[in-house]
Structure formats: C-alpha cells, structure tokens
Coordinates of C-alpha atoms in Angstrom, one line a residue:
M1 CA -48.4 120.6 -23.3
K2 CA -50.9 118.1 -24.7
P3 CA -49.9 114.4 -24.2
L4 CA -48.7 112.7 -27.4
F5 CA -50.9 109.6 -26.7
T6 CA -54.0 108.9 -24.7
L7 CA -54.7 105.4 -23.3
S8 CA -58.2 103.9 -22.8
R9 CA -59.8 100.6 -22.4
A10 CA -61.1 99.2 -25.7
T11 CA -64.9 99.0 -26.0
A12 CA -67.2 97.0 -28.3
S13 CA -66.8 99.7 -31.0
D14 CA -63.0 99.1 -31.0
R15 CA -63.2 95.3 -31.7
S16 CA -62.4 95.5 -35.4
Q17 CA -59.4 97.7 -34.7
L18 CA -58.1 95.2 -32.1
I19 CA -58.5 92.4 -34.6
Q20 CA -56.5 94.4 -37.1
F21 CA -53.7 95.0 -34.6
W22 CA -53.6 91.3 -33.6
T23 CA -53.5 90.3 -37.3
K24 CA -50.6 92.6 -37.9
L25 CA -48.8 91.2 -34.8
D26 CA -49.3 87.7 -36.0
D27 CA -48.2 88.5 -39.6
S28 CA -45.0 90.1 -38.2
L29 CA -43.9 86.9 -36.3
P30 CA -42.3 83.9 -37.8
P31 CA -44.6 80.9 -38.3
T32 CA -44.7 78.2 -35.6
A33 CA -45.4 74.5 -35.7
F34 CA -48.8 75.3 -34.1
G35 CA -50.2 77.6 -36.8
S36 CA -53.9 78.2 -37.3
S37 CA -56.0 78.5 -40.4
P38 CA -57.0 82.0 -41.4
S39 CA -60.7 81.2 -40.6
G40 CA -59.6 79.7 -37.2
K41 CA -57.6 82.8 -36.4
K42 CA -60.5 85.1 -37.3
K43 CA -62.9 83.2 -35.0
L44 CA -60.3 83.2 -32.2
Y45 CA -59.7 87.0 -32.6
Q46 CA -63.5 87.7 -32.7
K47 CA -64.1 85.7 -29.5
L48 CA -61.1 87.3 -27.8
A49 CA -62.2 90.8 -28.7
R50 CA -65.7 90.1 -27.4
Q51 CA -64.3 88.8 -24.1
L52 CA -61.8 91.5 -23.5
T53 CA -64.2 94.3 -24.2
S54 CA -66.8 92.9 -21.7
M55 CA -65.0 91.0 -19.0
D56 CA -64.4 92.3 -15.5
H57 CA -61.1 90.5 -14.9
G58 CA -59.4 91.5 -18.2
F59 CA -59.1 94.2 -20.8
A60 CA -57.6 95.4 -24.0
L61 CA -55.9 98.7 -23.6
M62 CA -55.5 101.0 -26.6
A63 CA -53.3 104.0 -27.3
W64 CA -54.6 106.8 -29.4
R65 CA -52.9 109.7 -31.2
E66 CA -55.3 112.3 -32.4
K67 CA -58.3 109.9 -32.5
Q68 CA -56.3 107.3 -34.4
P69 CA -55.6 104.0 -32.7
V70 CA -51.9 103.2 -32.8
A71 CA -51.2 100.5 -30.2
C72 CA -52.7 97.9 -27.8
V73 CA -51.9 95.5 -25.1
C74 CA -54.2 93.0 -23.5
G75 CA -54.3 91.6 -20.0
H76 CA -56.3 89.4 -17.7
I77 CA -56.2 87.8 -14.3
Y78 CA -55.5 84.1 -13.9
D79 CA -55.7 82.2 -10.7
K80 CA -52.7 79.8 -11.0
D81 CA -53.3 77.4 -8.2
E82 CA -49.8 76.0 -8.2
S83 CA -48.2 79.5 -7.9
I84 CA -47.5 81.1 -4.5
N85 CA -47.9 84.5 -6.3
T86 CA -51.4 84.1 -7.5
P87 CA -53.5 85.6 -9.0
V88 CA -51.2 86.2 -12.0
G89 CA -51.6 89.1 -14.4
I90 CA -51.2 87.8 -17.9
L91 CA -50.0 90.3 -20.6
Y92 CA -50.3 89.6 -24.3
N93 CA -50.9 90.9 -27.8
L94 CA -48.7 94.0 -27.4
W95 CA -48.6 95.8 -30.7
V96 CA -47.4 99.3 -31.7
E97 CA -47.8 100.6 -35.2
P98 CA -44.4 101.1 -36.9
D99 CA -44.8 104.9 -37.2
A100 CA -45.5 105.2 -33.4
R101 CA -42.5 103.1 -32.3
R102 CA -39.5 104.4 -30.4
Q103 CA -41.6 106.9 -28.4
Q104 CA -41.9 104.8 -25.2
L105 CA -45.5 103.9 -26.1
A106 CA -45.0 100.2 -25.4
T107 CA -43.6 101.1 -22.0
Q108 CA -46.5 103.3 -21.2
L109 CA -49.0 100.7 -22.3
V110 CA -47.4 97.9 -20.2
D111 CA -47.0 100.3 -17.2
E112 CA -50.7 101.1 -17.3
A113 CA -51.7 97.4 -17.9
E114 CA -49.7 96.4 -14.9
V115 CA -51.4 99.0 -12.8
R116 CA -54.8 97.8 -13.9
L117 CA -53.9 94.2 -13.3
R118 CA -52.6 95.0 -9.8
S119 CA -55.9 96.8 -9.1
L120 CA -57.7 93.5 -10.1
G121 CA -55.5 91.6 -7.6
A122 CA -52.4 90.5 -9.5
K123 CA -49.5 89.6 -7.3
S124 CA -47.2 88.7 -10.2
F125 CA -47.1 89.0 -14.0
Q126 CA -46.5 86.7 -16.9
V127 CA -45.9 87.3 -20.6
A128 CA -44.8 85.1 -23.5
W129 CA -43.0 86.1 -26.6
R130 CA -41.8 84.2 -29.6
N131 CA -38.1 84.0 -30.6
D132 CA -37.7 87.7 -31.3
P133 CA -34.7 89.6 -30.0
T134 CA -36.5 92.9 -30.0
A135 CA -39.4 91.5 -27.9
E136 CA -37.0 89.7 -25.6
S137 CA -34.9 92.8 -25.0
F138 CA -38.0 94.9 -24.3
W139 CA -39.5 92.4 -21.8
R140 CA -36.1 91.8 -20.0
R141 CA -35.6 95.6 -19.6
R142 CA -38.9 95.6 -17.9
G143 CA -37.7 93.0 -15.4
Y144 CA -39.3 89.9 -16.9
Q145 CA -37.2 86.7 -16.8
G146 CA -37.5 83.5 -18.7
Y147 CA -38.4 80.5 -16.7
E148 CA -39.3 77.8 -19.2
T149 CA -38.8 77.1 -22.8
M150 CA -41.4 75.7 -25.1
A151 CA -40.6 74.2 -28.5
G152 CA -42.8 73.0 -31.3
K153 CA -42.1 70.7 -34.3
H154 CA -44.1 69.6 -37.3
S155 CA -44.5 65.9 -37.6

C-alpha cells in the first residue's frame, strides 16, 4: 500500500511554499504584544527559508500528498552553554493544512524531525507554542513539559 504522505527536506525551490505555510501559521494565532509589520515578517520569513534550505545544522521538513505540499516543521541545533543536555534540538513552525489534519501527520513530522536532530547531535529538545490549547495538548502528549512562562504587554 502506498504511503499517504511522503516526507522530505525542503530545498531552495520549496522556499515560497514554506513562507506560505508560516504565514498561515502566523495568521491562525492570536496577536501578541511583539507583533511585526507585514514587510518585517516577509523579510524574516525569506531569510529563514534561505537559511533552513541551505544550513548543515538545521532544516525545514515538508510533507507531501501526491506532489502537493501539505505540512512542515523546522528544526535546528543550538548549543545552549548553560544546559547540561546540550546541544538542544529546537523545533518550530509546525503547520499542517486543515484538510490534512487528524491523520497523524504532525506526529510523523515531529518524529522525523527529532530523528534528524538527534543525528545532528541533539541531546534534548525544545519547542515553544503560544497560548493555544490544541498545540499545548499535542506537545504535552509528545512528552514536552513547560518550564518557563513568557508574557508580553503593550505599553
């Protein structure tokens, strides 16, 4: 039986699709006190897409269904000097298109991202999510535990 989804590392030709995913992710989240201008976000996303499709210590992983991109997760290695479990594998920008949800795709992506980060030397993992019960439930089911709270406020 043919797998429902295939996973692959994003390449330079996938950059515009990554940016579209990240924009959808950002648009789906509540605003924060540290929002960015649309032009600032665009520049940030372009820079991040260039980095993740060319760096050795990080990646953007995409899921495909019949040649259509439907999801992504990003990860990179960070040497966190104050941590006893360094280097740390940082996971971020997990997005699954709404019509591809509830099919264990996010779990598959994160599993593969963790494998890739371990192969790059990760001894622990870190992820951040905004105040979103669905995201919190997903990450907690995967064994992630909160260890600090960050808050923002407009002046």
